[in-house]
PDB file of C-alpha atoms in Angstrom:
ATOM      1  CA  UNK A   1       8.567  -7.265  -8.914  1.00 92.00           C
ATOM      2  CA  UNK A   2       8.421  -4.003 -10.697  1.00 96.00           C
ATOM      3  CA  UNK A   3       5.238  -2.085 -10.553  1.00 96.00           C
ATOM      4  CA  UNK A   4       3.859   1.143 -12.322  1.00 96.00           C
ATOM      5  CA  UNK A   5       1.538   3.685 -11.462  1.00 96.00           C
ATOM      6  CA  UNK A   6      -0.636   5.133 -13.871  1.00 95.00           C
ATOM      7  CA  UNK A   7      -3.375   7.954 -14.363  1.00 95.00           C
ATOM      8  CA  UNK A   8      -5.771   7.888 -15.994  1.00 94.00           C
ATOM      9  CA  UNK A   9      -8.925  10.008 -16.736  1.00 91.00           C
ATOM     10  CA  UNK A  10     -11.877   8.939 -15.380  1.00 93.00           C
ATOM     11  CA  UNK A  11     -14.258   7.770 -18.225  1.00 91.00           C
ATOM     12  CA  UNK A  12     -14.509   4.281 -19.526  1.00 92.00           C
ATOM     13  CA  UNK A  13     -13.255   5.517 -23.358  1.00 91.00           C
ATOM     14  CA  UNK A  14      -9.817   5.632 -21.180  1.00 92.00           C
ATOM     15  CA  UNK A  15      -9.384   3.436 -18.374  1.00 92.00           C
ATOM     16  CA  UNK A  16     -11.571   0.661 -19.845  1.00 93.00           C
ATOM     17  CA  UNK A  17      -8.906  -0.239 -22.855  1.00 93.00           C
ATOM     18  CA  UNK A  18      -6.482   0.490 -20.039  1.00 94.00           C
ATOM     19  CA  UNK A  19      -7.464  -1.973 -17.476  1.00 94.00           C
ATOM     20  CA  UNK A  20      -8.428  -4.455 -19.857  1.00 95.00           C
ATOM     21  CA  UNK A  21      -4.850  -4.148 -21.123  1.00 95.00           C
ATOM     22  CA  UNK A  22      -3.011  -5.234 -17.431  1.00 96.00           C
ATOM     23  CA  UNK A  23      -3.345  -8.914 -17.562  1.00 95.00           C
ATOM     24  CA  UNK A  24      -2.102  -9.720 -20.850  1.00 96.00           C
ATOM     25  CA  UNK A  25       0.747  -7.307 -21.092  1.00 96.00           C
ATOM     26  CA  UNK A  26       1.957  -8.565 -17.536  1.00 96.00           C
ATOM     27  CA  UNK A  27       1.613 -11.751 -18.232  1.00 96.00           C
ATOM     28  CA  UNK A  28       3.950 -11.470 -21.374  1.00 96.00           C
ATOM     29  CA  UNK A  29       6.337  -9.392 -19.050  1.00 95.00           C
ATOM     30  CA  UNK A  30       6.282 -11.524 -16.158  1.00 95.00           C
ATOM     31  CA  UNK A  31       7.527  -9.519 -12.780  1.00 96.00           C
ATOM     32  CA  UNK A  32       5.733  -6.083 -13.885  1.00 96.00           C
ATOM     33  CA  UNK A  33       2.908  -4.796 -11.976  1.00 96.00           C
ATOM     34  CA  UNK A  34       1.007  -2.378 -13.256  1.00 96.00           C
ATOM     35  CA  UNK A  35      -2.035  -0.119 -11.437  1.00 95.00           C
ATOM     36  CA  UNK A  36      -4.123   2.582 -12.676  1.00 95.00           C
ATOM     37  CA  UNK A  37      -5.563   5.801 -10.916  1.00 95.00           C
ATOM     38  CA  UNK A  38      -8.243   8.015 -12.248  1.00 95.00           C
ATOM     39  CA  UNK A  39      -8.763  11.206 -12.002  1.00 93.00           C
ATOM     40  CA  UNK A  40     -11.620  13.962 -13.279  1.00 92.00           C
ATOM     41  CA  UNK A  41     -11.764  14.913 -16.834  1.00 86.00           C
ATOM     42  CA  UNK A  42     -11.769  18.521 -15.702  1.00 84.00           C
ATOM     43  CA  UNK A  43      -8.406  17.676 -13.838  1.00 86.00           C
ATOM     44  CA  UNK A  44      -7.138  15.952 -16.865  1.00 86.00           C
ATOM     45  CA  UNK A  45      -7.065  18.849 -18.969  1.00 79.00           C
ATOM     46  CA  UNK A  46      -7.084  21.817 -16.705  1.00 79.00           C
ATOM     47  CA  UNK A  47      -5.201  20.154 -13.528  1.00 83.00           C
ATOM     48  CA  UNK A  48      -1.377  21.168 -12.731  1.00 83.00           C
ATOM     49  CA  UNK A  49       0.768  18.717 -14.233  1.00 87.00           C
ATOM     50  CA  UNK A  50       3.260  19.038 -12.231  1.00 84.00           C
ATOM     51  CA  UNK A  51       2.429  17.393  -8.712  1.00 85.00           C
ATOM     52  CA  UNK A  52       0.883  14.209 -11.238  1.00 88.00           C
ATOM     53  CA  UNK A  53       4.215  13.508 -12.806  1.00 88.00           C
ATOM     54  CA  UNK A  54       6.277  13.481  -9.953  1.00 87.00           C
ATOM     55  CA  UNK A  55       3.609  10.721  -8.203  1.00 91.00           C
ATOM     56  CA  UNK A  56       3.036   8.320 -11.199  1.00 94.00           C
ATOM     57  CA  UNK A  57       5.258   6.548 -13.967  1.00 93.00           C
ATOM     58  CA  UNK A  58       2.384   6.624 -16.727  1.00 92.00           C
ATOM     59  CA  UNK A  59       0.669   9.273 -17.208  1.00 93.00           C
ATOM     60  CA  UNK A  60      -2.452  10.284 -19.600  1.00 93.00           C
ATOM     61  CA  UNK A  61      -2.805  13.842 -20.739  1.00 90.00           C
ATOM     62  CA  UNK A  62      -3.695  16.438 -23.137  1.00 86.00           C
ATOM     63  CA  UNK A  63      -1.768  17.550 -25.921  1.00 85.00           C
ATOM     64  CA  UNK A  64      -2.104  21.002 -24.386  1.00 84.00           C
ATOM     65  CA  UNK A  65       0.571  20.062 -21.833  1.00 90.00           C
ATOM     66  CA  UNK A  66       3.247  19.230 -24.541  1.00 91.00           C
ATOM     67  CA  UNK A  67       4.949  22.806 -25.281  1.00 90.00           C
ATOM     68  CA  UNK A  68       5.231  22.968 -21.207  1.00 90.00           C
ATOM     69  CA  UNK A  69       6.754  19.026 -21.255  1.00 92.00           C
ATOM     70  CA  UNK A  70       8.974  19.780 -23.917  1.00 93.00           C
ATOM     71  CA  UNK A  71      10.587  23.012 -23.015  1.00 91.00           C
ATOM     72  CA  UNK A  72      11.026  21.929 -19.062  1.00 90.00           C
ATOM     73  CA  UNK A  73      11.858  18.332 -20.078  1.00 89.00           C
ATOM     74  CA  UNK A  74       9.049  17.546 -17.236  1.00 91.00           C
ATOM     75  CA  UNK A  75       9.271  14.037 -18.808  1.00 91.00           C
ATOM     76  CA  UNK A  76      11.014  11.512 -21.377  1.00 91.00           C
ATOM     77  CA  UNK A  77      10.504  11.593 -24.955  1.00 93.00           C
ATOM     78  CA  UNK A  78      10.041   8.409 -26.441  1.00 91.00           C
ATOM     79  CA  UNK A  79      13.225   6.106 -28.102  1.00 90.00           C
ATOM     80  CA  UNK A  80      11.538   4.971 -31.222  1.00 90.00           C
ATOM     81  CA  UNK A  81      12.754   3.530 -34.096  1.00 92.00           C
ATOM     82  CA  UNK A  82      11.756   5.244 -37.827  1.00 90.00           C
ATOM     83  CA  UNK A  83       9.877   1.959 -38.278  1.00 93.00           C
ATOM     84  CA  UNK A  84       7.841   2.008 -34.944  1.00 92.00           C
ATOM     85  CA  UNK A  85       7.593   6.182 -35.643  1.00 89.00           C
ATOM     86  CA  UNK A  86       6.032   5.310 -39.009  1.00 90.00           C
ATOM     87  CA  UNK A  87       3.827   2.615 -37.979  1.00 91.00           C
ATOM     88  CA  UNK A  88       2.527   4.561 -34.559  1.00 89.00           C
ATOM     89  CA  UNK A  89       1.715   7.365 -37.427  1.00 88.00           C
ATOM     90  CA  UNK A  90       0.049   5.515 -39.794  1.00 89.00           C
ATOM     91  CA  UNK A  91      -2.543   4.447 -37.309  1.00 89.00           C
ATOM     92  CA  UNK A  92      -3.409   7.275 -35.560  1.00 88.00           C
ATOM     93  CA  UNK A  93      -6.174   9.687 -36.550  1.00 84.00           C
ATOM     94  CA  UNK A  94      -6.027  12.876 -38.223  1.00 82.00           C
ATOM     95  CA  UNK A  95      -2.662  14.897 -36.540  1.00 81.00           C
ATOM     96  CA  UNK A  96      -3.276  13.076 -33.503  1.00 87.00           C
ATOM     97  CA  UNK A  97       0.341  12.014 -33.740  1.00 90.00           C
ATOM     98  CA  UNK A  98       2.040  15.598 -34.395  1.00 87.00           C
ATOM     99  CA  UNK A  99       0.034  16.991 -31.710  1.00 87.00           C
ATOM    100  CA  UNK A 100       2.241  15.172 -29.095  1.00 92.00           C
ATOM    101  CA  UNK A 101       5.752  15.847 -30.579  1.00 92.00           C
ATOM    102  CA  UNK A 102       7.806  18.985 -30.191  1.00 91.00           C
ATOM    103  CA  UNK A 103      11.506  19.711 -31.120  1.00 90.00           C
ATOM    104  CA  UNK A 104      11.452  16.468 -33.096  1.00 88.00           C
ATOM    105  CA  UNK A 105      10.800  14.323 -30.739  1.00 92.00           C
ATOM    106  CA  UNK A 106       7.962  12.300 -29.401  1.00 93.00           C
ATOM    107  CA  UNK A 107       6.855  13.305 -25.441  1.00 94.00           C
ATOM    108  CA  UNK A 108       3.671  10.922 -25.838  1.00 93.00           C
ATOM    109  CA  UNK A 109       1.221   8.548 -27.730  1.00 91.00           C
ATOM    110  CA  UNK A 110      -1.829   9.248 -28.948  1.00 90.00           C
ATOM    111  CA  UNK A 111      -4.153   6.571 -27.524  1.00 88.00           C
ATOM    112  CA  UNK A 112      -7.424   8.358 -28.117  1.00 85.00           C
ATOM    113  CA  UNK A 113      -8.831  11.034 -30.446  1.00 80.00           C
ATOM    114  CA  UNK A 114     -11.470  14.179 -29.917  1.00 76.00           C
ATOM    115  CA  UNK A 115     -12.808  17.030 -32.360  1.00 72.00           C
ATOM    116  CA  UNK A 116     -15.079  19.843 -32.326  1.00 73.00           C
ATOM    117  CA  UNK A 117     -18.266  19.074 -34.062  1.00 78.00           C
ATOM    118  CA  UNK A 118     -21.002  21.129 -34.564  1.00 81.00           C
ATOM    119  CA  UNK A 119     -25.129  20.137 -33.751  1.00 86.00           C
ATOM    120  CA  UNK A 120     -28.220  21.949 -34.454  1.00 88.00           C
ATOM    121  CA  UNK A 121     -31.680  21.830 -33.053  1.00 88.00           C
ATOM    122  CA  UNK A 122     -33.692  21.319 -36.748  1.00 90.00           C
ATOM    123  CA  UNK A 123     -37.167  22.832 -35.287  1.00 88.00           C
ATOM    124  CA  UNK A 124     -35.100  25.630 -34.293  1.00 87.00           C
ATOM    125  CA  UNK A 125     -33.011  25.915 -37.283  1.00 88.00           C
ATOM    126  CA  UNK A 126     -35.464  25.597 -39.733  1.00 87.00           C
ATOM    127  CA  UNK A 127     -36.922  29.098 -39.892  1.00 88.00           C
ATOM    128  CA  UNK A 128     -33.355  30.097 -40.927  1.00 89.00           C
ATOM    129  CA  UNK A 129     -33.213  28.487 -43.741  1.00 86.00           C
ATOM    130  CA  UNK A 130     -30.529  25.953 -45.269  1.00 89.00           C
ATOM    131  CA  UNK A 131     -27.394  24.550 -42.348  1.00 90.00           C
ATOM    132  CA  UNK A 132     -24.642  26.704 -42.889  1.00 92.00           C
ATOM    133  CA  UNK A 133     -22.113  25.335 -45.259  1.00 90.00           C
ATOM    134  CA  UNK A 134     -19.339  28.181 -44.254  1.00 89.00           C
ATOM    135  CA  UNK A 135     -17.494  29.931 -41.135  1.00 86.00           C
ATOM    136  CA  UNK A 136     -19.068  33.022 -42.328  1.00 91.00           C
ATOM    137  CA  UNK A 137     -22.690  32.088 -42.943  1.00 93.00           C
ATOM    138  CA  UNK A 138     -22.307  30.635 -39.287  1.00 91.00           C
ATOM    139  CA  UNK A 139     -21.722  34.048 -37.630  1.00 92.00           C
ATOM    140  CA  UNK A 140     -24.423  35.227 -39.848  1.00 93.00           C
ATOM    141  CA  UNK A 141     -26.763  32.215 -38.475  1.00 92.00           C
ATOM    142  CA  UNK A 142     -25.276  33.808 -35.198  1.00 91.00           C
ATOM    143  CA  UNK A 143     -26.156  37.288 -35.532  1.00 91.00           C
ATOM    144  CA  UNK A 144     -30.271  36.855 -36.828  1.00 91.00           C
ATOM    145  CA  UNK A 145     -30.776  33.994 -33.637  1.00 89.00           C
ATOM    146  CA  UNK A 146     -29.697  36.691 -31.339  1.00 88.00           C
ATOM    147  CA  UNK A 147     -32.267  39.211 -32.697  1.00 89.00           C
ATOM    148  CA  UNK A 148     -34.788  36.046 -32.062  1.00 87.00           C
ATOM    149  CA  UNK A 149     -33.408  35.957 -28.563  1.00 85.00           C
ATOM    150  CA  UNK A 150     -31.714  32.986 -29.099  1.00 86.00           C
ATOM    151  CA  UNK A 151     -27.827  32.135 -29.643  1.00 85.00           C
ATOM    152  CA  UNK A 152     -25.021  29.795 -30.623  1.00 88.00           C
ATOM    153  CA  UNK A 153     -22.880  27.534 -28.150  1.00 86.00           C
ATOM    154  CA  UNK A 154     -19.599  27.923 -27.892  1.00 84.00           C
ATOM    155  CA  UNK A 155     -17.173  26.181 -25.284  1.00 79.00           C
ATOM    156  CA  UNK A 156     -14.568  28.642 -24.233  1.00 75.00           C
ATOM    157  CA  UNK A 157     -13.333  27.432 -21.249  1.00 75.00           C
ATOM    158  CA  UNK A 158      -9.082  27.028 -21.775  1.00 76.00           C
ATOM    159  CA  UNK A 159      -8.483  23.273 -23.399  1.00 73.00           C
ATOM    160  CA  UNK A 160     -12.149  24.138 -25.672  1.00 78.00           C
ATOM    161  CA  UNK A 161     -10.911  27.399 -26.696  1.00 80.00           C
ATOM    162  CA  UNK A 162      -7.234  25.774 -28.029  1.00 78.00           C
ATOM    163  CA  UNK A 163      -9.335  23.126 -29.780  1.00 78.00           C
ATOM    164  CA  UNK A 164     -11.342  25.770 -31.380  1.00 81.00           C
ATOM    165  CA  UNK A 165      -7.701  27.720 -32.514  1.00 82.00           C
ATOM    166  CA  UNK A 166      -6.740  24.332 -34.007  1.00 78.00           C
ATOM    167  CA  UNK A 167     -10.242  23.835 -35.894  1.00 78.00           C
ATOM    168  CA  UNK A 168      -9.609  27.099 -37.175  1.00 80.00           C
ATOM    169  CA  UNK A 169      -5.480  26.975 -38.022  1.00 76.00           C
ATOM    170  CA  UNK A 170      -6.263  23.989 -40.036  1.00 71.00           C
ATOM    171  CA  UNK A 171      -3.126  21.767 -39.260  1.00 62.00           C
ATOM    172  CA  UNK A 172      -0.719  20.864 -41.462  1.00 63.00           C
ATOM    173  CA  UNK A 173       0.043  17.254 -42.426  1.00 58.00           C
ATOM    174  CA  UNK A 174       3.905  17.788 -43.785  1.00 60.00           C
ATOM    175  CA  UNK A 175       6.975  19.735 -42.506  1.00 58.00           C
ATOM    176  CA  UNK A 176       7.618  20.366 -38.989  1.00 61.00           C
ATOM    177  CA  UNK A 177       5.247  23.365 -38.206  1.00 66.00           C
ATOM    178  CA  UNK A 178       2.371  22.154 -36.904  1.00 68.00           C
ATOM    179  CA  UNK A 179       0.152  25.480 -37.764  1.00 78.00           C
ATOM    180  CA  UNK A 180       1.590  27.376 -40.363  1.00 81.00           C
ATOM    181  CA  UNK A 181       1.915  31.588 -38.519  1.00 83.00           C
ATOM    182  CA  UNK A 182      -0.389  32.970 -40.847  1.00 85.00           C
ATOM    183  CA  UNK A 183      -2.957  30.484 -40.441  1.00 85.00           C
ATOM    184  CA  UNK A 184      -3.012  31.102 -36.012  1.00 85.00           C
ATOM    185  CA  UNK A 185      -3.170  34.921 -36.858  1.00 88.00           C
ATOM    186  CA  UNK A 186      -6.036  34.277 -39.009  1.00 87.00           C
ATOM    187  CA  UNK A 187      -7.683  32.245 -36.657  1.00 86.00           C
ATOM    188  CA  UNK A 188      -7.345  34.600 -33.753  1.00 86.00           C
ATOM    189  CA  UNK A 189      -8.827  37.008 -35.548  1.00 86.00           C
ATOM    190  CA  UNK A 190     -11.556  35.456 -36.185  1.00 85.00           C
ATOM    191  CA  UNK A 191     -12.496  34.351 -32.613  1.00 83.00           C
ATOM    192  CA  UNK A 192     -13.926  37.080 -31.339  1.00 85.00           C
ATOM    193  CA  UNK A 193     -16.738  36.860 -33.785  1.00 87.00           C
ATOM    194  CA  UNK A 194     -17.182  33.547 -32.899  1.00 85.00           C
ATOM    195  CA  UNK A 195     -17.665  34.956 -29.151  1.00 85.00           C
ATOM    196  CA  UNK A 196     -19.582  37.961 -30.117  1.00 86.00           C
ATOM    197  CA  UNK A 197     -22.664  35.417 -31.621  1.00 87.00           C
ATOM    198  CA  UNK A 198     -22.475  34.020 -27.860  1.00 83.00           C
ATOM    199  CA  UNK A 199     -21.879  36.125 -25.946  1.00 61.00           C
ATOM    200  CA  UNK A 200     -25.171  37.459 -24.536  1.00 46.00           C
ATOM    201  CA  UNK A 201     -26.196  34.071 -22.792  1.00 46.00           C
ATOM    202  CA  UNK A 202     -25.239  35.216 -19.424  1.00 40.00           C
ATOM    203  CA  UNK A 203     -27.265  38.536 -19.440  1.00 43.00           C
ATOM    204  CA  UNK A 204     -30.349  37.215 -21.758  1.00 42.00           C
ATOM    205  CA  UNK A 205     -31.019  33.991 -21.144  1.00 44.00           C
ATOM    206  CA  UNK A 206     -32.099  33.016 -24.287  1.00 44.00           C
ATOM    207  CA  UNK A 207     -33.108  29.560 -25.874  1.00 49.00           C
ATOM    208  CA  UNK A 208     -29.949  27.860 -27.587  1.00 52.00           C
ATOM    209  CA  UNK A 209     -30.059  27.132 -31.200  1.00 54.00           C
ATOM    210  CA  UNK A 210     -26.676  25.813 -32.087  1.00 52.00           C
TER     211      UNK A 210
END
């Protein structure tokens, strides 16, 4: 009997599909085992990745971790054929798929997708006028809240703040470069803007609009 660890993190979007998977994929590979672990979501993005790979044989991560995986060779890249590399492609979402490849090669699957997405409060936003249709107009939604004591969310903490890079680089869906140069510098930039319309939460206290 051959059995498999796995980790997982611990919401039902990931180890539902997961555990719901076990019994018909062992029983079409008869003598496999497999078992799943969970761990926090906080752990799953922020956690050292080290210590989890040397405990488990599956592992589910963030596509943060895949410049570190691929440069140390912390794990194996998968064998797949152009046919199964074309068909994984085709069904994933957006560059889910080039987000876990480096170096031409493929260090992991995309089994699940996330975004940054934007929500408003509308009796709060209302006596701004119109939603903002551009990055610009935001940070100028941004700037006349915080005269009205009031301010504009913005999750910073490591794995947000990448996401928010990547909203901003706008991705490329051809070539090897996943972010064209120009396009990170440009989005850089224009992050500490994005913090400056935030930024006075911790001192004012204010009500959030955005």
């Amino acid at each position: 009997m051959t059995r498999l660890r796995g980790l997982a993190w611990d919401h039902r979007r990931c180890w539902g599909p997961l555990d719901a998977s076990i019994g018909p994929y062992c029983a079409a590979n008869p003598g496999l085992a497999i078992e799943w672990d969970r761990r926090s979501l906080y752990e799953f993005g922020e956690g050292a990745l080290g210590p989890v790979l040397g405990a488990y044989d599956l592992v589910v991560f963030d596509h943060p971790f895949i410049g570190d995986i691929a440069e140390g060779g912390l794990m194996v890249p998968f064998d797949l054929s152009a046919e199964q590399r074309h068909g994984f492609e085709r069904d994933s979402v957006g560059a889910s798929w080039q987000s876990y490849a480096r170096d031409g090669l493929q260090w992991a699957l995309p089994i699940d997708a996330a975004c940054q997405v934007a929500s408003y409060r509308p009796d709060l936003l209302e006596r701004y006028g119109p939603l903002p249709r551009s990055h610009d107009e935001v940070l100028e939604l941004g700037r006349r809240a915080l005269k009205d004591g009031k301010w504009l969310g913005l999750p910073l903490v490591p794995t947000d703040a990448m996401c928010l890079l990547l909203t901003l680089g706008e991705p490329r869906e051809d070539g090897d470069e996943f972010i064209a140069r120009e396009k990170i510098e440009q989005a850089v930039g224009q992050l500490p803007a994005c913090g400056a319309v935030a930024s006075e939460l911790a001192e004012m206290e204010p009500d959030p609009l955005l």
